[in-house]
Amino acid sequence: MCLGIPAKVIEINDNKQGKIDYLGTKVKTNFSLMEDIQPGDWVIVHAGFAISKLNEQEAKETLDLIKEYSEFTENIGNNK
Amino acid sequence: MKELRDKKVIQGLLNDIKKKSSSLPQPLKIMEVCGTHTMVIHRYGLKTMLREAGIEMLSGPGCPVCITPNEIHEAAIDLVTENENFICTTFGDMTRVPTSKGSIQNTVPKKGSQVKIVYSPFESLTLAQKNPRKDVVFFGVGFETTIPAIAVTVRYAAQRKIKNFSLLAALWLIPPPLKEIAGAKDTQIQGFLYPGHVSAIIGEKPYHFIPKKHFIPGAITGFEPGDILMSLSSIQDQIKKSKPIVDNTYSRVVKPNGNPSALKIMDEMFQKKDSQWRGLGLIPESGLRLKDEYKTLDAESKYRLNIQAKGQDLPGCRCGDVLQGQISPLDCPLFSNQCTPDSPQGPCMVSYEGACLAHLKYGMRENRKGSRE
Ligand code: SF4
C-alpha cells in the first residue's frame, strides 16, 4: 500500500498539476504536497501524488555507506 | 541505485551481518513494520538468507488493508447494497477482503449503484463531478503515506463545494501501534525497520521515544534489498554499542523533518481519535477522522453509520495473531488449505503486502529449495 515509485518530473503547472515520466510513460501527477519542485527533479510518487523529492547527494552517500559496510567482506571485489 | 540490488553487494552485506551476528548469543528478532518491506524481504529470498545470518524477521502491523477491521468493510458493503445510485470507490485490495457479509467485490449493489476501483483518491472526486446525480463515497484506507493525498482531495471537494462526495475513513497512524509493541512487557522485538514512505511524511522525530524510552534500536529503511540489509547492519551496530537511535539509511528520500506541507494539510483536515485495529485492539489516538467543520464530507456522519467494534475475524482466520507477530502464517491451520489467494479467508491473504500472501507466494519457492519457511 505504501508503495512509491521513483520518477522524473516532466511538467508542472501553476496549480501544481503535472506529469511524470514512469518507464517511458507520461503519468498525470499531483504536486500539491511539494515545495520547490521543477521539471527534471526526481520524486517518489504514491497514489497519484508526489510525496517526496529524491536527493542526489544523499543517494551518493548511501552508496558510500554500502561500500563501507561491505568493505570487510571478500565478495565485494571490484563490483560497481 | 541498481547497486542496491546487485547480487555481489547483497552477498557482501549479508557476510557483514553474519560476521557481526557471530558475536551474539542468539538470533536477533527484528520487526519490519511495513508491508512493502515484508514483500521485498520475501521476494528476494532474504528471509531465509537472514535466518542463516542470525536475524529472524517478524512482520508488523504495516498493511493498512490487513489491519482495517471487518466492521468498516461491512459499513462500505451496506452503503452500496442499501442505497440506490451510489458509487463506492476504493483501492483494489480493499474490494476483496472477506467479511461476514461477503467482500465489497462480490456484493450485489442496489439499483444504479456500483463499486469502482481507483488508483488515486482524486479519481473518486472526478467521478463525483461527472455523476452529479449519484453519491460517491471514497472508502479511503492508508497510513501517513496516503493520508496527505486524501486530505488534498477532501479539501478540494470542500473548496469546490462538491456535495455528492464523501470519505469513509480507514486512516491509521504508525507510531501509536509501535508504542504498544515496544512497550509490551513481553516484547521480543530487538529492533525495528521503520517504514520508508510513512517516514517520508512524518520524518524521524515521531520514533525517538522508541530508543529513548524502550531502548530498542531501529532504522528508517528504503525498499531495495540493499537498503534493508544496511539498516539491519546499523541495528546490529547500535546493539553492540548499546546506543539505540533512530538511524536513517533512506536519507535520499526521507528528510529528518519529513514533508512539512503534507503534515500541515493532514493537521488542517483531520483530528486524532482512538481506533480499533485488527489484531491489536483499541489503540489511543491511532486513527484520524475529519474535523467537525468538514462533517458533511464525512460518510460516517453523512449516512449516520454506526460502526461498532466487533473484534472478530472470520472463523478460523488468525490474521490478528499474524499481525502481532505472535504466529507465523504457517502456523494457521487454514494456510494454503482453505485459505489461498483465489479464496482468501482473511485480509492477510488478500493484500499484496499481507504476510500470509507473501509467505504463500514466495515461501513456496524457498521451501522447494529445502529450507522450510
Ligand atoms: S492464512 Fe488465511 S485464514 Fe490463516 S491467518 Fe492468514 S489470512 Fe487468515
Tab-separated table of C-alpha atoms and ligand atoms in Angstrom:
chain	number	residue	atom	x	y	z
A	1	MET	CA	0.000	0.000	0.000
A	2	CYS	CA	2.804	2.380	0.807
A	3	LEU	CA	4.491	1.555	-2.453
A	4	GLY	CA	6.073	4.599	-4.037
A	5	ILE	CA	7.760	4.797	-7.388
A	6	PRO	CA	10.739	6.983	-8.212
A	7	ALA	CA	10.039	9.025	-11.336
A	8	LYS	CA	11.256	12.124	-13.165
A	9	VAL	CA	9.113	15.265	-13.288
A	10	ILE	CA	8.354	16.314	-16.888
A	11	GLU	CA	5.978	19.192	-16.454
A	12	ILE	CA	4.216	21.084	-13.721
A	13	ASN	CA	1.748	23.973	-13.905
A	14	ASP	CA	0.859	26.805	-11.516
A	15	ASN	CA	-1.875	24.697	-9.925
A	16	LYS	CA	0.703	22.081	-9.028
A	17	GLN	CA	-0.661	19.595	-11.518
A	18	GLY	CA	1.735	17.940	-13.909
A	19	LYS	CA	3.243	14.812	-15.329
A	20	ILE	CA	5.994	12.376	-14.510
A	21	ASP	CA	7.863	10.001	-16.741
A	22	TYR	CA	7.476	6.490	-15.464
A	23	LEU	CA	9.376	3.929	-17.545
A	24	GLY	CA	8.737	5.952	-20.650
A	25	THR	CA	5.053	6.633	-19.999
A	26	LYS	CA	3.755	10.065	-19.075
A	27	VAL	CA	1.614	9.833	-15.958
A	28	LYS	CA	-0.589	12.609	-14.537
A	29	THR	CA	0.615	13.561	-11.075
A	30	ASN	CA	-0.471	15.972	-8.372
A	31	PHE	CA	2.323	18.067	-6.828
A	32	SER	CA	0.259	19.831	-4.132
A	33	LEU	CA	2.345	18.272	-1.379
A	34	MET	CA	5.662	19.513	-2.780
A	35	GLU	CA	7.562	22.778	-2.386
A	36	ASP	CA	10.281	23.937	-4.785
A	37	ILE	CA	9.772	21.359	-7.440
A	38	GLN	CA	10.619	21.672	-11.110
A	39	PRO	CA	10.914	19.603	-14.272
A	40	GLY	CA	13.990	17.382	-14.185
A	41	ASP	CA	13.693	16.674	-10.442
A	42	TRP	CA	13.170	13.099	-9.275
A	43	VAL	CA	10.286	12.387	-6.932
A	44	ILE	CA	8.594	9.475	-5.185
A	45	VAL	CA	5.011	9.086	-6.421
A	46	HIS	CA	2.283	7.413	-4.376
A	47	ALA	CA	-1.433	7.184	-5.263
A	48	GLY	CA	-1.106	9.852	-7.929
A	49	PHE	CA	0.702	12.337	-5.666
A	50	ALA	CA	4.388	13.220	-5.440
A	51	ILE	CA	5.257	12.798	-1.752
A	52	SER	CA	8.997	13.406	-1.596
A	53	LYS	CA	11.923	14.647	-3.635
A	54	LEU	CA	14.924	12.397	-4.250
A	55	ASN	CA	18.143	13.940	-3.039
A	56	GLU	CA	21.094	13.177	-5.292
A	57	GLN	CA	23.778	13.993	-2.755
A	58	GLU	CA	22.191	11.677	-0.200
A	59	ALA	CA	21.901	8.935	-2.834
A	60	LYS	CA	25.656	9.153	-3.387
A	61	GLU	CA	26.266	8.947	0.338
A	62	THR	CA	24.130	5.819	0.556
A	63	LEU	CA	26.384	4.178	-1.997
A	64	ASP	CA	29.449	5.184	0.009
A	65	LEU	CA	27.861	3.735	3.114
A	66	ILE	CA	27.142	0.488	1.351
A	67	LYS	CA	30.771	0.231	0.382
A	68	GLU	CA	31.800	0.852	3.936
A	69	TYR	CA	29.550	-1.912	5.229
A	70	SER	CA	30.663	-4.342	2.573
A	71	GLU	CA	34.350	-3.483	2.792
A	72	PHE	CA	35.013	-6.070	5.429
A	73	THR	CA	33.877	-8.839	3.148
A	74	GLU	CA	35.722	-10.722	0.485
A	75	ASN	CA	32.963	-10.708	-2.079
A	76	ILE	CA	32.529	-7.070	-2.861
A	77	GLY	CA	35.680	-7.078	-5.038
A	78	ASN	CA	35.571	-4.642	-7.897
A	79	ASN	CA	31.854	-4.515	-8.086
A	80	LYS	CA	30.481	-1.192	-9.217
B	1	MET	CA	20.619	2.816	-7.475
B	2	LYS	CA	20.865	-0.606	-9.081
B	3	GLU	CA	23.812	-1.348	-6.768
B	4	LEU	CA	21.216	-1.855	-4.031
B	5	ARG	CA	20.003	-4.955	-5.872
B	6	ASP	CA	23.335	-6.249	-7.093
B	7	LYS	CA	23.937	-9.858	-6.101
B	8	LYS	CA	27.540	-9.313	-5.050
B	9	VAL	CA	26.681	-6.256	-2.997
B	10	ILE	CA	23.865	-8.164	-1.284
B	11	GLN	CA	26.211	-11.023	-0.555
B	12	GLY	CA	28.788	-8.599	0.819
B	13	LEU	CA	26.234	-7.030	3.132
B	14	LEU	CA	24.977	-10.437	4.241
B	15	ASN	CA	28.517	-11.536	5.071
B	16	ASP	CA	28.957	-8.401	7.139
B	17	ILE	CA	25.728	-9.156	9.027
B	18	LYS	CA	26.748	-12.762	9.574
B	19	LYS	CA	30.105	-11.737	10.946
B	20	LYS	CA	28.501	-9.330	13.393
B	21	SER	CA	25.938	-11.964	14.415
B	22	SER	CA	28.622	-14.424	15.410
B	23	SER	CA	29.400	-12.338	18.495
B	24	LEU	CA	25.759	-12.522	19.626
B	25	PRO	CA	24.426	-15.463	21.630
B	26	GLN	CA	21.021	-15.741	19.929
B	27	PRO	CA	19.446	-14.736	16.631
B	28	LEU	CA	18.141	-11.161	16.724
B	29	LYS	CA	14.418	-10.615	16.330
B	30	ILE	CA	13.743	-7.617	14.141
B	31	MET	CA	10.322	-6.381	13.099
B	32	GLU	CA	9.758	-4.999	9.623
B	33	VAL	CA	6.862	-2.668	10.350
B	34	CYS	CA	5.844	-2.023	6.753
B	35	GLY	CA	4.044	-4.474	4.464
B	36	THR	CA	6.044	-3.284	1.469
B	37	HIS	CA	9.188	-4.370	3.317
B	38	THR	CA	7.590	-7.760	4.020
B	39	MET	CA	7.085	-8.154	0.303
B	40	VAL	CA	10.649	-7.154	-0.610
B	41	ILE	CA	12.098	-9.470	2.052
B	42	HIS	CA	10.168	-12.422	0.646
B	43	ARG	CA	10.605	-11.571	-2.982
B	44	TYR	CA	14.391	-11.529	-2.758
B	45	GLY	CA	14.544	-14.592	-0.525
B	46	LEU	CA	16.055	-12.507	2.276
B	47	LYS	CA	14.015	-14.193	4.978
B	48	THR	CA	15.889	-17.475	4.705
B	49	MET	CA	19.262	-15.868	3.994
B	50	LEU	CA	18.904	-13.640	7.031
B	51	ARG	CA	17.929	-16.520	9.253
B	52	GLU	CA	21.169	-18.190	8.237
B	53	ALA	CA	22.980	-14.923	9.030
B	54	GLY	CA	21.495	-14.772	12.531
B	55	ILE	CA	18.482	-12.493	12.086
B	56	GLU	CA	14.868	-13.521	12.475
B	57	MET	CA	12.492	-11.144	10.670
B	58	LEU	CA	8.967	-10.680	12.049
B	59	SER	CA	6.206	-8.896	10.149
B	60	GLY	CA	4.490	-5.970	11.814
B	61	PRO	CA	1.135	-4.213	11.541
B	62	GLY	CA	2.098	-2.178	8.449
B	63	CYS	CA	-0.501	-3.339	5.950
B	64	PRO	CA	-3.458	-0.949	6.131
B	65	VAL	CA	-5.759	-3.322	4.259
B	66	CYS	CA	-4.966	-6.051	6.808
B	67	ILE	CA	-5.423	-4.008	9.964
B	68	THR	CA	-8.713	-2.349	8.922
B	69	PRO	CA	-11.284	-4.256	10.986
B	70	ASN	CA	-14.203	-6.000	9.328
B	71	GLU	CA	-16.848	-3.617	10.669
B	72	ILE	CA	-15.568	-0.790	8.439
B	73	HIS	CA	-15.550	-3.061	5.373
B	74	GLU	CA	-19.100	-4.091	6.272
B	75	ALA	CA	-20.191	-0.463	6.551
B	76	ALA	CA	-18.924	0.094	2.995
B	77	ILE	CA	-20.802	-3.016	1.833
B	78	ASP	CA	-24.012	-1.749	3.480
B	79	LEU	CA	-23.662	1.578	1.708
B	80	VAL	CA	-23.719	0.066	-1.793
B	81	THR	CA	-26.219	-2.679	-1.043
B	82	GLU	CA	-28.735	-0.425	0.724
B	83	ASN	CA	-28.559	2.779	-1.313
B	84	GLU	CA	-29.602	3.386	-4.898
B	85	ASN	CA	-27.464	5.443	-7.272
B	86	PHE	CA	-24.424	5.131	-5.174
B	87	ILE	CA	-20.774	4.696	-6.150
B	88	CYS	CA	-18.245	3.298	-3.693
B	89	THR	CA	-14.663	3.814	-4.804
B	90	THR	CA	-11.613	2.313	-3.169
B	91	PHE	CA	-8.146	0.852	-3.758
B	92	GLY	CA	-8.117	-2.588	-5.392
B	93	ASP	CA	-7.146	-4.818	-2.479
B	94	MET	CA	-9.913	-3.419	-0.310
B	95	THR	CA	-12.621	-4.876	-2.543
B	96	ARG	CA	-11.553	-8.468	-1.881
B	97	VAL	CA	-11.393	-8.584	1.904
B	98	PRO	CA	-13.785	-11.292	3.128
B	99	THR	CA	-16.259	-10.376	5.885
B	100	SER	CA	-19.394	-11.995	7.282
B	101	LYS	CA	-21.265	-10.020	4.587
B	102	GLY	CA	-19.003	-11.185	1.769
B	103	SER	CA	-16.477	-8.862	0.148
B	104	ILE	CA	-17.184	-5.496	-1.460
B	105	GLN	CA	-16.332	-7.055	-4.807
B	106	ASN	CA	-18.905	-9.835	-4.640
B	107	THR	CA	-21.841	-7.980	-3.086
B	108	VAL	CA	-24.800	-7.099	-5.263
B	109	PRO	CA	-25.150	-3.317	-5.296
B	110	LYS	CA	-28.617	-1.767	-5.251
B	111	LYS	CA	-30.182	-0.332	-8.407
B	112	GLY	CA	-27.921	2.181	-10.104
B	113	SER	CA	-25.125	1.595	-7.615
B	114	GLN	CA	-21.642	0.215	-8.174
B	115	VAL	CA	-18.172	-0.364	-6.791
B	116	LYS	CA	-15.214	1.168	-8.605
B	117	ILE	CA	-11.519	0.601	-8.082
B	118	VAL	CA	-9.363	3.731	-8.199
B	119	TYR	CA	-5.624	4.291	-8.188
B	120	SER	CA	-5.701	7.794	-6.733
B	121	PRO	CA	-8.229	9.359	-4.319
B	122	PHE	CA	-8.587	12.209	-6.788
B	123	GLU	CA	-10.215	9.865	-9.311
B	124	SER	CA	-13.159	9.491	-6.941
B	125	LEU	CA	-13.677	13.211	-6.950
B	126	THR	CA	-13.591	13.353	-10.744
B	127	LEU	CA	-16.166	10.579	-10.753
B	128	ALA	CA	-18.396	12.602	-8.415
B	129	GLN	CA	-18.140	15.632	-10.697
B	130	LYS	CA	-19.038	13.511	-13.728
B	131	ASN	CA	-22.005	11.876	-11.975
B	132	PRO	CA	-23.811	14.718	-10.208
B	133	ARG	CA	-26.910	12.577	-9.643
B	134	LYS	CA	-25.052	9.877	-7.797
B	135	ASP	CA	-23.479	9.855	-4.361
B	136	VAL	CA	-19.811	8.945	-4.443
B	137	VAL	CA	-18.079	7.644	-1.324
B	138	PHE	CA	-14.340	7.155	-1.311
B	139	PHE	CA	-13.529	4.291	1.059
B	140	GLY	CA	-10.086	5.649	1.856
B	141	VAL	CA	-7.578	3.460	3.594
B	142	GLY	CA	-3.985	4.210	4.413
B	143	PHE	CA	-1.169	5.269	6.676
B	144	GLU	CA	0.625	8.619	6.742
B	145	THR	CA	1.945	7.901	3.220
B	146	THR	CA	-1.555	8.065	1.750
B	147	ILE	CA	-3.362	10.355	4.190
B	148	PRO	CA	-1.979	13.655	2.796
B	149	ALA	CA	-3.232	12.733	-0.700
B	150	ILE	CA	-6.669	12.037	0.771
B	151	ALA	CA	-6.524	15.326	2.692
B	152	VAL	CA	-5.791	17.270	-0.508
B	153	THR	CA	-8.718	15.527	-2.208
B	154	VAL	CA	-11.216	16.294	0.570
B	155	ARG	CA	-10.073	19.898	0.838
B	156	TYR	CA	-10.591	20.287	-2.897
B	157	ALA	CA	-14.125	18.887	-2.537
B	158	ALA	CA	-14.790	21.351	0.307
B	159	GLN	CA	-13.440	24.326	-1.650
B	160	ARG	CA	-15.443	23.479	-4.793
B	161	LYS	CA	-18.494	22.566	-2.716
B	162	ILE	CA	-18.831	19.170	-4.318
B	163	LYS	CA	-21.823	17.891	-2.373
B	164	ASN	CA	-22.141	14.360	-3.719
B	165	PHE	CA	-18.696	13.303	-2.475
B	166	SER	CA	-17.693	11.981	0.934
B	167	LEU	CA	-14.958	9.988	2.653
B	168	LEU	CA	-15.332	6.737	4.570
B	169	ALA	CA	-12.115	6.936	6.537
B	170	ALA	CA	-9.928	3.988	7.495
B	171	LEU	CA	-6.859	6.079	8.266
B	172	TRP	CA	-4.167	4.859	10.600
B	173	LEU	CA	-1.066	6.315	12.227
B	174	ILE	CA	2.092	4.239	12.564
B	175	PRO	CA	3.769	5.476	15.784
B	176	PRO	CA	0.893	4.523	18.187
B	177	PRO	CA	0.942	0.754	17.442
B	178	LEU	CA	4.748	0.818	17.700
B	179	LYS	CA	4.313	2.277	21.157
B	180	GLU	CA	2.104	-0.689	22.057
B	181	ILE	CA	4.522	-3.233	20.585
B	182	ALA	CA	7.675	-1.675	22.046
B	183	GLY	CA	6.010	-1.107	25.413
B	184	ALA	CA	4.528	-4.606	25.810
B	185	LYS	CA	6.081	-6.283	28.853
B	186	ASP	CA	6.915	-9.464	26.994
B	187	THR	CA	8.034	-7.836	23.750
B	188	GLN	CA	10.570	-9.917	21.863
B	189	ILE	CA	11.408	-7.249	19.345
B	190	GLN	CA	15.041	-6.150	19.444
B	191	GLY	CA	14.945	-3.745	16.546
B	192	PHE	CA	12.619	-2.011	14.097
B	193	LEU	CA	12.863	-1.389	10.390
B	194	TYR	CA	10.777	1.778	10.132
B	195	PRO	CA	8.636	2.267	7.020
B	196	GLY	CA	10.334	4.396	4.365
B	197	HIS	CA	7.396	6.186	2.848
B	198	VAL	CA	5.456	6.805	6.052
B	199	SER	CA	8.704	8.372	7.261
B	200	ALA	CA	8.980	10.487	4.097
B	201	ILE	CA	5.916	12.267	5.505
B	202	ILE	CA	6.451	12.176	9.286
B	203	GLY	CA	10.273	12.326	9.443
B	204	GLU	CA	12.443	10.874	12.193
B	205	LYS	CA	11.166	12.567	15.335
B	206	PRO	CA	7.959	10.553	15.953
B	207	TYR	CA	10.098	7.425	16.510
B	208	HIS	CA	12.526	8.955	19.002
B	209	PHE	CA	10.615	7.658	22.019
B	210	ILE	CA	11.422	4.085	20.945
B	211	PRO	CA	15.193	4.179	21.583
B	212	LYS	CA	14.826	6.729	24.363
B	213	LYS	CA	12.100	5.085	26.402
B	214	HIS	CA	12.257	1.485	25.301
B	215	PHE	CA	15.956	1.206	24.371
B	216	ILE	CA	15.103	-0.505	21.097
B	217	PRO	CA	17.264	0.384	18.090
B	218	GLY	CA	15.901	0.969	14.610
B	219	ALA	CA	16.429	2.464	11.191
B	220	ILE	CA	14.250	4.148	8.599
B	221	THR	CA	14.581	1.928	5.568
B	222	GLY	CA	14.139	2.090	1.801
B	223	PHE	CA	12.752	-0.613	-0.442
B	224	GLU	CA	15.724	-2.200	-2.139
B	225	PRO	CA	17.292	-5.334	-0.637
B	226	GLY	CA	20.485	-3.319	-0.034
B	227	ASP	CA	18.502	-0.722	1.954
B	228	ILE	CA	17.099	-3.426	4.207
B	229	LEU	CA	20.472	-5.045	4.811
B	230	MET	CA	22.158	-1.709	5.547
B	231	SER	CA	19.531	-0.946	8.159
B	232	LEU	CA	19.951	-4.364	9.774
B	233	SER	CA	23.694	-3.811	9.885
B	234	SER	CA	23.120	-0.459	11.575
B	235	ILE	CA	20.797	-2.099	14.138
B	236	GLN	CA	23.495	-4.659	14.942
B	237	ASP	CA	25.995	-1.822	15.459
B	238	GLN	CA	23.560	0.014	17.725
B	239	ILE	CA	23.087	-3.126	19.815
B	240	LYS	CA	26.811	-3.752	20.040
B	241	LYS	CA	27.496	-0.217	21.224
B	242	SER	CA	24.401	-0.247	23.471
B	243	LYS	CA	23.410	3.027	21.838
B	244	PRO	CA	19.962	2.721	20.325
B	245	ILE	CA	18.988	5.538	17.934
B	246	VAL	CA	16.667	6.195	15.004
B	247	ASP	CA	19.060	5.745	12.096
B	248	ASN	CA	18.016	6.744	8.587
B	249	THR	CA	19.515	4.728	5.762
B	250	TYR	CA	16.870	6.068	3.340
B	251	SER	CA	18.036	9.670	3.570
B	252	ARG	CA	17.844	10.038	-0.208
B	253	VAL	CA	14.063	10.197	0.247
B	254	VAL	CA	13.392	10.814	3.951
B	255	LYS	CA	14.315	14.195	5.383
B	256	PRO	CA	14.740	14.458	9.164
B	257	ASN	CA	11.582	16.560	9.488
B	258	GLY	CA	9.608	14.676	6.815
B	259	ASN	CA	7.348	16.582	4.449
B	260	PRO	CA	6.101	19.711	6.260
B	261	SER	CA	3.476	20.616	3.597
B	262	ALA	CA	1.968	17.151	3.878
B	263	LEU	CA	1.914	17.283	7.680
B	264	LYS	CA	0.263	20.691	7.543
B	265	ILE	CA	-2.638	19.599	5.390
B	266	MET	CA	-3.146	16.453	7.484
B	267	ASP	CA	-3.447	18.691	10.540
B	268	GLU	CA	-5.735	21.098	8.783
B	269	MET	CA	-8.263	18.428	7.754
B	270	PHE	CA	-8.106	15.672	10.357
B	271	GLN	CA	-8.108	15.099	14.084
B	272	LYS	CA	-6.875	12.102	16.027
B	273	LYS	CA	-9.197	9.518	17.504
B	274	ASP	CA	-8.847	6.229	19.369
B	275	SER	CA	-9.130	3.465	16.799
B	276	GLN	CA	-9.683	-0.240	16.696
B	277	TRP	CA	-7.013	-2.223	14.792
B	278	ARG	CA	-7.472	-5.788	13.671
B	279	GLY	CA	-5.342	-7.944	15.938
B	280	LEU	CA	-4.096	-5.085	18.086
B	281	GLY	CA	-7.409	-3.861	19.502
B	282	LEU	CA	-8.172	-0.309	20.573
B	283	ILE	CA	-5.135	1.973	20.381
B	284	PRO	CA	-5.320	5.529	21.768
B	285	GLU	CA	-5.037	8.318	19.173
B	286	SER	CA	-4.084	5.881	16.431
B	287	GLY	CA	-6.614	6.888	13.798
B	288	LEU	CA	-7.889	10.016	12.098
B	289	ARG	CA	-11.293	11.462	11.366
B	290	LEU	CA	-12.284	14.591	9.510
B	291	LYS	CA	-12.609	17.684	11.695
B	292	ASP	CA	-16.128	18.803	12.570
B	293	GLU	CA	-16.117	21.643	10.049
B	294	TYR	CA	-15.843	19.010	7.281
B	295	LYS	CA	-18.632	16.842	8.699
B	296	THR	CA	-20.665	16.998	5.506
B	297	LEU	CA	-17.797	15.272	3.732
B	298	ASP	CA	-17.540	12.525	6.334
B	299	ALA	CA	-19.511	9.458	5.192
B	300	GLU	CA	-19.820	8.250	8.769
B	301	SER	CA	-21.863	11.256	9.836
B	302	LYS	CA	-23.455	11.969	6.437
B	303	TYR	CA	-25.062	8.497	6.275
B	304	ARG	CA	-25.331	8.078	10.072
B	305	LEU	CA	-23.257	4.926	10.026
B	306	ASN	CA	-22.941	3.142	13.297
B	307	ILE	CA	-19.601	1.387	13.079
B	308	GLN	CA	-19.289	-0.784	16.186
B	309	ALA	CA	-16.184	-2.736	17.018
B	310	LYS	CA	-16.797	-6.453	16.811
B	311	GLY	CA	-13.217	-7.588	17.145
B	312	GLN	CA	-13.969	-10.710	15.142
B	313	ASP	CA	-12.127	-12.288	12.235
B	314	LEU	CA	-13.816	-14.948	10.121
B	315	PRO	CA	-13.926	-18.317	11.911
B	316	GLY	CA	-10.520	-19.978	11.861
B	317	CYS	CA	-8.631	-16.980	10.449
B	318	ARG	CA	-5.671	-15.966	12.619
B	319	CYS	CA	-4.787	-12.724	10.868
B	320	GLY	CA	-4.987	-10.947	14.214
B	321	ASP	CA	-2.196	-13.093	15.654
B	322	VAL	CA	-0.163	-12.829	12.455
B	323	LEU	CA	-0.361	-9.029	12.615
B	324	GLN	CA	1.003	-9.009	16.148
B	325	GLY	CA	3.924	-11.205	15.143
B	326	GLN	CA	2.653	-13.898	17.549
B	327	ILE	CA	2.388	-16.635	14.966
B	328	SER	CA	3.809	-17.193	11.518
B	329	PRO	CA	1.213	-17.589	8.738
B	330	LEU	CA	2.451	-21.179	8.506
B	331	ASP	CA	1.000	-21.820	11.958
B	332	CYS	CA	-2.534	-21.002	10.749
B	333	PRO	CA	-4.353	-24.277	10.030
B	334	LEU	CA	-6.145	-22.721	7.052
B	335	PHE	CA	-2.922	-21.515	5.381
B	336	SER	CA	-2.685	-22.843	1.820
B	337	ASN	CA	-5.529	-25.313	2.507
B	338	GLN	CA	-8.817	-23.445	2.682
B	339	CYS	CA	-7.088	-20.081	2.513
B	340	THR	CA	-5.413	-19.230	-0.794
B	341	PRO	CA	-5.108	-16.083	-2.916
B	342	ASP	CA	-8.091	-17.255	-5.007
B	343	SER	CA	-10.195	-17.941	-1.970
B	344	PRO	CA	-8.818	-15.799	0.852
B	345	GLN	CA	-10.255	-16.264	4.344
B	346	GLY	CA	-8.660	-13.164	5.754
B	347	PRO	CA	-7.143	-9.841	4.662
B	348	CYS	CA	-3.587	-11.067	5.257
B	349	MET	CA	-4.094	-13.369	2.263
B	350	VAL	CA	-5.786	-10.656	0.171
B	351	SER	CA	-3.405	-7.786	0.271
B	352	TYR	CA	-0.410	-7.747	-1.993
B	353	GLU	CA	1.539	-6.897	1.145
B	354	GLY	CA	-0.183	-9.256	3.549
B	355	ALA	CA	2.142	-11.582	5.437
B	356	CYS	CA	0.095	-14.677	4.511
B	357	LEU	CA	0.123	-13.912	0.795
B	358	ALA	CA	3.858	-13.117	0.868
B	359	HIS	CA	4.571	-16.415	2.639
B	360	LEU	CA	2.471	-18.391	0.211
B	361	LYS	CA	3.741	-16.700	-2.903
B	362	TYR	CA	7.435	-16.648	-2.136
B	363	GLY	CA	7.693	-19.145	0.728
B	364	MET	CA	6.841	-21.987	-1.632
B	365	ARG	CA	9.874	-21.232	-3.732
B	366	GLU	CA	12.104	-21.248	-0.692
B	367	ASN	CA	10.515	-24.459	0.544
B	368	ARG	CA	11.306	-26.187	-2.688
B	369	LYS	CA	14.942	-25.413	-2.108
B	370	GLY	CA	14.634	-27.427	1.057
B	371	SER	CA	14.564	-24.683	3.650
B	372	ARG	CA	11.156	-24.657	5.202
B	373	GLU	CA	9.919	-21.182	5.919
C	1	SF4	S1	-3.670	-17.964	6.218
C	1	SF4	FE1	-5.677	-17.061	5.731
C	1	SF4	S2	-7.000	-17.714	7.364
C	1	SF4	FE2	-4.906	-18.034	8.095
C	1	SF4	S3	-4.377	-16.115	9.148
C	1	SF4	FE3	-3.731	-15.877	7.044
C	1	SF4	S4	-5.454	-14.862	6.025
C	1	SF4	FE4	-6.250	-15.691	7.951
